[in-house]
Structures are given as C-alpha cells and as structure tokens.
Tab-separated table of C-alpha atoms and ligand atoms in Angstrom:
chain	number	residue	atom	x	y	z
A	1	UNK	CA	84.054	45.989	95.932
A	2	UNK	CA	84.439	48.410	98.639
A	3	UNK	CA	81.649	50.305	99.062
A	4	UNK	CA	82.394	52.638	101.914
A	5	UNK	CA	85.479	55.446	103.114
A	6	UNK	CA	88.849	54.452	105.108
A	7	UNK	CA	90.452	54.316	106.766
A	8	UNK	CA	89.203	56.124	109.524
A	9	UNK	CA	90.529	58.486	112.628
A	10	UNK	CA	88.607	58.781	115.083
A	11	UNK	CA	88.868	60.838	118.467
A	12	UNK	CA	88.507	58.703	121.781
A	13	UNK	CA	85.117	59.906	122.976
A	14	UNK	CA	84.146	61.032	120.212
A	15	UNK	CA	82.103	59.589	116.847
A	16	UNK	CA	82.547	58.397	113.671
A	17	UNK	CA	80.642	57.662	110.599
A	18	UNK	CA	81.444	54.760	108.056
A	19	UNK	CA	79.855	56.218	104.759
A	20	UNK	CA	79.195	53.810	101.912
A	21	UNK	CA	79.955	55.103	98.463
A	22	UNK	CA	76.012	53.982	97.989
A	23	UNK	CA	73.461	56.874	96.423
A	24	UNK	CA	70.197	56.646	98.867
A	25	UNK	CA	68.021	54.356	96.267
A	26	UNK	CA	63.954	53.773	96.605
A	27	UNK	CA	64.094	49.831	96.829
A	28	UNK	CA	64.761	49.371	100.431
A	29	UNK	CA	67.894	46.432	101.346
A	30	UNK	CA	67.297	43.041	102.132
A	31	UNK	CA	70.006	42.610	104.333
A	32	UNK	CA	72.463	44.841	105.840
A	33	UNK	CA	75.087	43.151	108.006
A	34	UNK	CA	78.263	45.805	110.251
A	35	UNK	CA	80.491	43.557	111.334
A	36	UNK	CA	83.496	44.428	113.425
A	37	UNK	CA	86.244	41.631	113.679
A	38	UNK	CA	84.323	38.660	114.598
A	39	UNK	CA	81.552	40.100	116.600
A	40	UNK	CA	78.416	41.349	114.503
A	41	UNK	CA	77.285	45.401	115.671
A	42	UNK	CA	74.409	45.362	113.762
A	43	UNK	CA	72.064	43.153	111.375
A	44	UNK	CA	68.994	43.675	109.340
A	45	UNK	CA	66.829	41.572	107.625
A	46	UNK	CA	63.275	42.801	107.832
A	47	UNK	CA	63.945	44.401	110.988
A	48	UNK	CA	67.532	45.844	112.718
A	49	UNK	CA	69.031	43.542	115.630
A	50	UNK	CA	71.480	45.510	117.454
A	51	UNK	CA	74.085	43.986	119.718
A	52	UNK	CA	73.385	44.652	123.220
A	53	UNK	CA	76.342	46.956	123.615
A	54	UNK	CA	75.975	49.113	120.811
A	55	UNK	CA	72.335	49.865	121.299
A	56	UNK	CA	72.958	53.653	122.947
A	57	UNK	CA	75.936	53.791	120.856
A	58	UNK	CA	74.602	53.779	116.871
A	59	UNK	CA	72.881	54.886	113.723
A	60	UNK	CA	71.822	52.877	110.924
A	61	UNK	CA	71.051	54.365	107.699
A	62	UNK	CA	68.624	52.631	106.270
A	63	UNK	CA	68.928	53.916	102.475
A	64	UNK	CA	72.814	53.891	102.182
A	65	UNK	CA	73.589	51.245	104.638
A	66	UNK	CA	75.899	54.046	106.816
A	67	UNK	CA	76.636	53.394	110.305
A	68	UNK	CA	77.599	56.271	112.555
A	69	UNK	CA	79.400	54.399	116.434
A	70	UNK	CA	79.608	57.031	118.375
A	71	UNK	CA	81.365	57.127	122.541
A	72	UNK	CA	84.406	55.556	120.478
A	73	UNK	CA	86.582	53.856	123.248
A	74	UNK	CA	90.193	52.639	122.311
A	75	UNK	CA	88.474	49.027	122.216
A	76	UNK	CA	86.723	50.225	118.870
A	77	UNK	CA	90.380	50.007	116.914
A	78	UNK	CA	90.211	47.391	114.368
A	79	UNK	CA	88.603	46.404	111.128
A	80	UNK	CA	85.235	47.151	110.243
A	81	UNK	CA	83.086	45.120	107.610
A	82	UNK	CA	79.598	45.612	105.774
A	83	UNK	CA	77.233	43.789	103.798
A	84	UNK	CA	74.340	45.388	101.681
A	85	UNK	CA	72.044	43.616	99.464
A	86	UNK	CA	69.695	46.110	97.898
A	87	UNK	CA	66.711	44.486	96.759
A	88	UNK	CA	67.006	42.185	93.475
A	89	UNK	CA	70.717	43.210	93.233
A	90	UNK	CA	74.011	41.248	94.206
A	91	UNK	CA	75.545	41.873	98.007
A	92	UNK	CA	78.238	44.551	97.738
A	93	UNK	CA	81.135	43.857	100.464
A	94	UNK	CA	83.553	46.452	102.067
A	95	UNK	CA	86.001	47.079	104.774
A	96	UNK	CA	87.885	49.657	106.065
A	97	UNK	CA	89.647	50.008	109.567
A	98	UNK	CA	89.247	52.525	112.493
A	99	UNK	CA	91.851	53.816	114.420
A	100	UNK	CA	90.944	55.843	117.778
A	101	UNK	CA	93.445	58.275	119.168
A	102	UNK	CA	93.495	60.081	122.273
A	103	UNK	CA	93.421	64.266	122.169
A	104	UNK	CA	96.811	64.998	122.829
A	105	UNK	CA	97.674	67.617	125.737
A	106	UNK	CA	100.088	68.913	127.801
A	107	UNK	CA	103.354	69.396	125.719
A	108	UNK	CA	106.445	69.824	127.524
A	109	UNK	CA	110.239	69.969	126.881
A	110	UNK	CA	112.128	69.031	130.088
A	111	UNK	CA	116.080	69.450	130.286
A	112	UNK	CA	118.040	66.615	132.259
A	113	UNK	CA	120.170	70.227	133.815
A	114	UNK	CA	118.896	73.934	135.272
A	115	UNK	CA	123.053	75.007	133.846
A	116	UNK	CA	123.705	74.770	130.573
A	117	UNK	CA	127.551	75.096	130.223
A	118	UNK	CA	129.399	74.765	127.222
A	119	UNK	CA	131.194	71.593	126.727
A	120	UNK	CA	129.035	69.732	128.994
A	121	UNK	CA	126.365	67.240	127.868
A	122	UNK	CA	122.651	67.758	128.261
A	123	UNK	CA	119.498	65.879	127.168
A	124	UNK	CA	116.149	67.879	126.310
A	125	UNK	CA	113.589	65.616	126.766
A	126	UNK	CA	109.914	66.005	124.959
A	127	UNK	CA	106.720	64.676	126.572
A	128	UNK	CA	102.997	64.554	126.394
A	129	UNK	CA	100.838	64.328	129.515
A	130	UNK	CA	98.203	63.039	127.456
A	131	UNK	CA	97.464	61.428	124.323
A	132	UNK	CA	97.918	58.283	121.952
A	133	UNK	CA	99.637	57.138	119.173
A	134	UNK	CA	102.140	60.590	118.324
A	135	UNK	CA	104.841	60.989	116.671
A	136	UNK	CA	107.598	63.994	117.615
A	137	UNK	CA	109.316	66.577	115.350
A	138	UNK	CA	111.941	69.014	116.669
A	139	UNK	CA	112.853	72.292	115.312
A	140	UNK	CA	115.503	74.926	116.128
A	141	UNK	CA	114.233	78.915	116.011
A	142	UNK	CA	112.040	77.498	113.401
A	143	UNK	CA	113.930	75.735	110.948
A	144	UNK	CA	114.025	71.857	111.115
A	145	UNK	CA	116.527	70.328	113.337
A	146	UNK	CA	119.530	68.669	111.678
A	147	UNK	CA	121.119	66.258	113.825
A	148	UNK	CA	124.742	66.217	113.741
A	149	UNK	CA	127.835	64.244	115.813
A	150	UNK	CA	127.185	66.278	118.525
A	151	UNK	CA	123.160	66.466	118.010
A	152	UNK	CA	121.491	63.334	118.529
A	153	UNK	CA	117.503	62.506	118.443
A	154	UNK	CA	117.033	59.283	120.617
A	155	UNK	CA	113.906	57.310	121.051
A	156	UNK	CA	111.697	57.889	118.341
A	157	UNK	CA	112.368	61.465	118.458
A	158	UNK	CA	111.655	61.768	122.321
A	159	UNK	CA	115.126	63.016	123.471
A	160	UNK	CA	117.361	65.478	121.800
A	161	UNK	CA	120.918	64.828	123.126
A	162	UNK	CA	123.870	67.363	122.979
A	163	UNK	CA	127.265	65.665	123.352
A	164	UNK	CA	129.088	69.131	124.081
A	165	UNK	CA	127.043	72.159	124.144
A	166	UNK	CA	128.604	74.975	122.234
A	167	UNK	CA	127.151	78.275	122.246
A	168	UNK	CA	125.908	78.495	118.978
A	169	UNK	CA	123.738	75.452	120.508
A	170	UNK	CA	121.393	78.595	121.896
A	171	UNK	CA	118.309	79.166	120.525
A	172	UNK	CA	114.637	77.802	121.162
A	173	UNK	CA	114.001	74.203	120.334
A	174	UNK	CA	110.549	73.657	119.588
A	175	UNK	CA	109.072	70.184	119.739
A	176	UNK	CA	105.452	69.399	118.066
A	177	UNK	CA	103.882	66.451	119.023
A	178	UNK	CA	101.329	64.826	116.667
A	179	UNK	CA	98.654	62.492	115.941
A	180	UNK	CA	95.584	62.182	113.041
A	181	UNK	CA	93.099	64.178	115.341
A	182	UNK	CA	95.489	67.059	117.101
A	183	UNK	CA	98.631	68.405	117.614
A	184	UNK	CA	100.282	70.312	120.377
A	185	UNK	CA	104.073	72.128	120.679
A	186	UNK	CA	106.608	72.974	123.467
A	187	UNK	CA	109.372	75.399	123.208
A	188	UNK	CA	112.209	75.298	125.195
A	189	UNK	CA	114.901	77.996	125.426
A	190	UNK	CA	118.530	77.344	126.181
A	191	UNK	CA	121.251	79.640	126.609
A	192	UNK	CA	124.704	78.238	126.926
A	193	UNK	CA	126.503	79.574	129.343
A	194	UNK	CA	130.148	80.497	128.238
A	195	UNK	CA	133.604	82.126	128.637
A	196	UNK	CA	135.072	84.641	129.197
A	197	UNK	CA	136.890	83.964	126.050
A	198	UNK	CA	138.892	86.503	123.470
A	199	UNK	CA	139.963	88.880	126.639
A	200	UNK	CA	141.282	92.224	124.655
A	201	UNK	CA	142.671	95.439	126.358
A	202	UNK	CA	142.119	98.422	124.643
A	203	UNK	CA	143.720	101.785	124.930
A	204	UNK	CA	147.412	103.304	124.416
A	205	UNK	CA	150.464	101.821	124.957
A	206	UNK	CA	152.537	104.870	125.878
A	207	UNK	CA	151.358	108.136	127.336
A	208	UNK	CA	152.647	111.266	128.162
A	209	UNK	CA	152.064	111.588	132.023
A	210	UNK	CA	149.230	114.189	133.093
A	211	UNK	CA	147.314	113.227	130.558
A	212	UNK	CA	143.904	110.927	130.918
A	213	UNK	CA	144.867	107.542	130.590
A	214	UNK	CA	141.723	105.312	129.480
A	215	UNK	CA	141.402	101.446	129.141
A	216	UNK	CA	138.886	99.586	128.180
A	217	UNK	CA	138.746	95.528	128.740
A	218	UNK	CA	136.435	93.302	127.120
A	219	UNK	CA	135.438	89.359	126.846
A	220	UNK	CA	133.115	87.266	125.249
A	221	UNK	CA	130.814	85.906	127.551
A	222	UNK	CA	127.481	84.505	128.671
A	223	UNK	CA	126.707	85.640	131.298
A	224	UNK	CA	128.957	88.788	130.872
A	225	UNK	CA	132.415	88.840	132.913
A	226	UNK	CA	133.215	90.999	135.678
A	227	UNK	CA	136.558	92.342	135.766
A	228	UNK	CA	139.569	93.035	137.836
A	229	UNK	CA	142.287	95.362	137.148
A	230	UNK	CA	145.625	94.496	138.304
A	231	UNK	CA	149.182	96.897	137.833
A	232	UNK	CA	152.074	95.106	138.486
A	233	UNK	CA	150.670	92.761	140.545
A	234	UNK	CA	148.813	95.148	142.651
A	235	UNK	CA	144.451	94.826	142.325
A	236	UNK	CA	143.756	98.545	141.043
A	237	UNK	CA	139.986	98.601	139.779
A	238	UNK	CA	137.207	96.828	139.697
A	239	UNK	CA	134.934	96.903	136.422
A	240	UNK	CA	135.963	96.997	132.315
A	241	UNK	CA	137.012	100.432	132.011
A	242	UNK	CA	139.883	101.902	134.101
A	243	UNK	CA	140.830	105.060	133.810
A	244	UNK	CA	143.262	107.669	135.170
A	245	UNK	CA	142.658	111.104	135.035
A	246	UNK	CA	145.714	112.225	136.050
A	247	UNK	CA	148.966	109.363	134.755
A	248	UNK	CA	151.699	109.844	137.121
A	249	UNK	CA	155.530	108.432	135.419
A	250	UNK	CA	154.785	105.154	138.357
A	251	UNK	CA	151.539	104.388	136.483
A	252	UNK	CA	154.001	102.334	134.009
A	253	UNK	CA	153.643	98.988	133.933
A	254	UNK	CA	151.827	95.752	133.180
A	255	UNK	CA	148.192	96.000	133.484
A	256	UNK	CA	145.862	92.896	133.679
A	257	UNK	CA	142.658	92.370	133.471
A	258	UNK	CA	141.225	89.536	134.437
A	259	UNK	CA	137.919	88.879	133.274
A	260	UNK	CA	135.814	86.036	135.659
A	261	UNK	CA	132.680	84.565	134.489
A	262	UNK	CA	130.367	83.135	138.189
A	263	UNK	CA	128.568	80.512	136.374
A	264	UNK	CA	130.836	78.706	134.344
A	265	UNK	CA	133.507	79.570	137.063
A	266	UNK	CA	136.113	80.455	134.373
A	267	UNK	CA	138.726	82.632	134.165
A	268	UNK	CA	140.629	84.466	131.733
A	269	UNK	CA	142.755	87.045	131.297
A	270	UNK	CA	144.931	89.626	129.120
A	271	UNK	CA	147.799	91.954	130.116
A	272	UNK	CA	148.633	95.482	128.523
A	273	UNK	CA	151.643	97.088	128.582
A	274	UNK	CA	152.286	100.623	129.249
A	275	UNK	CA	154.863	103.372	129.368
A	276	UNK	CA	153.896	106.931	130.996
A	277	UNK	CA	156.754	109.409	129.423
A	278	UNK	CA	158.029	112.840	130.484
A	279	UNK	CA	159.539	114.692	133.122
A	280	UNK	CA	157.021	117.441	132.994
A	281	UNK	CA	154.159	118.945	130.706
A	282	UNK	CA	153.477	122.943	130.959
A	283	UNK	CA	149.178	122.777	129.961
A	284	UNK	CA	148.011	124.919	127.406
A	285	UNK	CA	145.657	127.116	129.866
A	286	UNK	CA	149.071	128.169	131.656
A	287	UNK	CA	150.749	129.072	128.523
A	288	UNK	CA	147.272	131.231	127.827
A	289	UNK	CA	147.348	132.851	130.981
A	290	UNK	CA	150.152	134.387	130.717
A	291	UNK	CA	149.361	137.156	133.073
A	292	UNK	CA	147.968	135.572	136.016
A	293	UNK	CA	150.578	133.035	137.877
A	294	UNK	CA	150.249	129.825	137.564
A	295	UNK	CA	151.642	127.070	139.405
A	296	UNK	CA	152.000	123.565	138.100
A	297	UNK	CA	153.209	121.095	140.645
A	298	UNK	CA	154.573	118.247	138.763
A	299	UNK	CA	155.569	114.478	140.878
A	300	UNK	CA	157.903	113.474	138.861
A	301	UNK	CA	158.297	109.869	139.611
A	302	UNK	CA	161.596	108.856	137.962
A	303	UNK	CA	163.429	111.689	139.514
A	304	UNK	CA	161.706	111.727	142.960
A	305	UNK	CA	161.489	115.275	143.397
A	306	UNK	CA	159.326	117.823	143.120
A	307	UNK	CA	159.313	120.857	140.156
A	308	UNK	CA	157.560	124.368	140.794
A	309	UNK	CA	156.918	125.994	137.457
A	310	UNK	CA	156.058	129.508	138.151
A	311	UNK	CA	154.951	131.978	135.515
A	312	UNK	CA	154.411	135.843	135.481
B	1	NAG	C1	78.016	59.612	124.380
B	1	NAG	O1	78.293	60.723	123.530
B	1	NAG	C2	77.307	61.710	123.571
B	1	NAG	C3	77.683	62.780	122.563
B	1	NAG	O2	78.287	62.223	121.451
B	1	NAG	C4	77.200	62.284	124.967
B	1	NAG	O3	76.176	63.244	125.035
B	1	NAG	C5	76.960	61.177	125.957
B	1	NAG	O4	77.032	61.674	127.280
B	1	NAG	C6	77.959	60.062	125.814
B	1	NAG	N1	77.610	58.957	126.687
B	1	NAG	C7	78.517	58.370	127.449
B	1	NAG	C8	78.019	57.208	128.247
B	1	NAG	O5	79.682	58.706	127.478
B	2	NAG	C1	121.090	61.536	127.399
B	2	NAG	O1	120.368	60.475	126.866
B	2	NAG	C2	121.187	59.428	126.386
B	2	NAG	C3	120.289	58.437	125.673
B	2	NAG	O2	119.112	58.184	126.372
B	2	NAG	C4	121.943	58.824	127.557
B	2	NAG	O3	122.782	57.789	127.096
B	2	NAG	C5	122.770	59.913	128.223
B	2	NAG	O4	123.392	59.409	129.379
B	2	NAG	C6	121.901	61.100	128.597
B	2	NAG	N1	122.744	62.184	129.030
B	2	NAG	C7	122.409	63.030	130.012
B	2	NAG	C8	123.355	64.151	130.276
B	2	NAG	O5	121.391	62.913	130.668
C-alpha cells in the first residue's frame, strides 16, 4: 500500500517533501521508520532518532508521518521508503523515488563555421553550461525541425548537421534544453551565403541611336552581387544599371554583365545583345522650333562622317 506521492523532482539545493496520502489522525504512531536505500534517515518509536547527517537537514511530521529533506545534493537520488504504524492499526508501507536535477543555465548554439556557404557542410552544435539530466529539442522559425537526408540530429539531439547547406536552410534554429525543474533556449541565426545565380539583363534589344539606352542587370544573391559591365570585351560600368543617355550607332554590340558575389567568391554572368539603328534622328523640339535655327550634329558611326542639319 503506498501511502505517500512519487515520484519526485527535486532541484539540487533545494527541498522536497514526501507527503503520505495519511489524514492527520488524534492517536499518535507507534513507529515511524524513512528509510533511504539501505541507510535509515529517520526513526521513531517513542522518541525521533535522526541520523547524524540529516539532523540540520529534516522535518518530521508527526501526525501524517511526512518528511520534508531539504539542501538536496545529487547524492539524495534514489529510492525512498516509509513505515507508519498508527496506534492499534496495521503498518502501512510505501516507496517512491527522488530524482535531483541541476537548474539548467547558459544555453548556447555554437556553429562548427563563422561562413555559411551553400553546398558546404556545417554542424550547429547545442550546449548547456550548466545543468543535469536534459534532454534537447530543435526547432526551425518556430515550427519543429524535421530532419531530412541532408538534416541530421546527432547525439541525442546535441548536434544538428547539414550535409549541403542550401539557402532555404536560412532561418533561426532554436534549441530548448530541458529537464523536470527548468528549461532554457538558444537561437541561432544562419544565413546561407549564395550565388549570384539566375543573372538576367533587362532592357531593349534594338534602339534607335540618340535615344536613352537603359539596362538593368540583376542576380540572385546573398550577399547581393556587384556588377561589371562589359561591351565587346571592353569593361564599360561598374554597378546593375547602365545607361546611355545619348546611344551612338558604335554602342552596338554584346553587353555582359558579370555579376561577382565576395563571399562565396562566385561568378556569373549574362550577355545582351544590342543593335543601335539609324543614320540620323531630327528631335521633335527642332521640328517645333521652326523659327529659330537649330543645329543637330549627328556622329554617325557607320558612315564616319559628320551631318549638319540646319533649319530656318
Ligand atoms: C540549507 O537550505 C536553507 C534553505 O533551504 C539555507 O538557508 C541554508 O543556508 C542551507 N544550508 C546549507 C549548508 O547549504
Ligand atoms: C558534424 O558532425 C558529424 C557528427 O558528429 C561529423 O561526422 C562531421 O564531421 C561534422 N561536420 C562538420 C562540418 O563539423
């Protein structure tokens, strides 16, 4: 018949009390008898004997037979047993067993690399500085963490292995560390570096000269490219957008743009091809001005020369 709660968990340091299920009664016990494992913590029997080192440490209630231990050292773990013979009964027996955890502290993810690169392979590792007995759960931005091929928990939850980072792999991994009497979490947030991939060029194709020629360059990228502009071979600007305010007929050609990422050292790039067509292109503020002269000087590349357009 067990007569008291259990099991118990217990804080190292701190105290405990083994209740029996016994209502306080007027006839006082015979004998009460704590036991824990072998050794005997407390007796009574017309008068309480206390082992000489839990004198400072307990209580004995002497109408339900409840013991409170309190300074609970890791030492204390084990199985705890009682005896209580209340006057002109039978003895009741029961047991239960005390476990005594250290308060956990100190969470903290660690990651075996300072770059993460996609397609390389990085552990994040999950720790406590102090604490006893814990187990580990990991979550991604809040949801629980599925492991997959390439996601991989290893000891007992501890280390949280990426085969091949991939950039969906960003996000903050959370780790909570538990035991019975407290729980802590660390968050750890990774951003996989990546790219430039998906280089596109953007703008027209063929243009008549004079007018504005705009191009616009863009990569996927983490951290974002920077770009360089090349015509024909020749290095022509230096960030995503070129432009030309004025197209000339030699501004035909093949542009590239080659977009360069620093940290995962990559490179890629996309070439545009364009045509600048026309000999020569009167503007419409000329045509509009009819009575003051005008003079458009026009290079006209393909021919080499030079046209004076003169209106009156
Ligand atoms: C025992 O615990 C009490 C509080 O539960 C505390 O006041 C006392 O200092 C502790 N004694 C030792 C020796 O740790
Ligand atoms: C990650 O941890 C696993 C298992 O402990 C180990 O085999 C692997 O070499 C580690 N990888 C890195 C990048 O530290």
């Amino acid at each position: 018949n067990i007569i008291f709660n259990g099991p118990l968990n217990a804080v190292l340091g701190g105290t405990v009390m083994f209740t029996t299920t016994l209502t306080p009664s007027e006839k006082p016990f015979t004998t009460i008898g704590w036991t824990f494992g072998s050794r005997i913590v407390v007796t009574f029997s017309g008068g309480n004997v206390i082992a000489p080192d839990y004198t400072s440490r307990i209580t004995l209630s002497m109408s339900t037979g409840s013991l409170e231990l309190r300074n609970l050292t890791l030492n204390d773990r084990g199985e705890y047993r009682v005896s209580l013979q209340p006057q002109g009964d039978i003895a009741k027996n029961g047991s239960t067993r005390l476990e005594v955890y250290e308060r956990l502290s100190g969470a903290l993810v660690t990651s075996s690399t300072n770059l993460l690169i996609e397609g390389n392979s990085v552990n994040l590792t999950c720790d406590a500085a102090a604490g006893s007995g814990f187990t580990r759960q990991w979550k991604k931005d809040d949801s629980d963490l599925i492991p997959t091929d390439n996601v991989t928990l290893y000891s007992n939850n501890r280390v949280l292995s990426f085969k091949s980072l991939n950039k969906k792999d960003s996000g903050g991994y959370s780790c909570k560390i538990s035991n019975p009497v407290s729980n802590i979490e660390a968050t750890f947030i990774t951003v996989v570096n990546y790219g430039p991939e998906n280089v596109q060029i953007t703008g027209p194709s063929e243009i008549h000269f004079e007018q504005t020629l705009k191009l616009t360059c863009s990569a996927e990228s983490e951290p974002s490219a920077t770009y360089t502009w090349t015509l024909n071979g020749t290095e022509i600007h230096n960030s995503s957008v070129f432009t030309k305010v004025i197209t000339e007929i030699s501004d035909s050609g093949n542009y590239t743009c080659q977009a360069m990422n620093h940290i995962t050292e990559r490179i890629s790039s996309a070439v545009h091809h364009l045509t600048v067509t026309g000999t020569k292109m009167v503007s419409a503020g000329c045509i509009a001005g009819a009575v003051i002269a005008c003079l458009i000087v026009c290079a006209a590349a393909a021919g080499g020369g030079y046209y004076i357009y003169k209106e009156k």
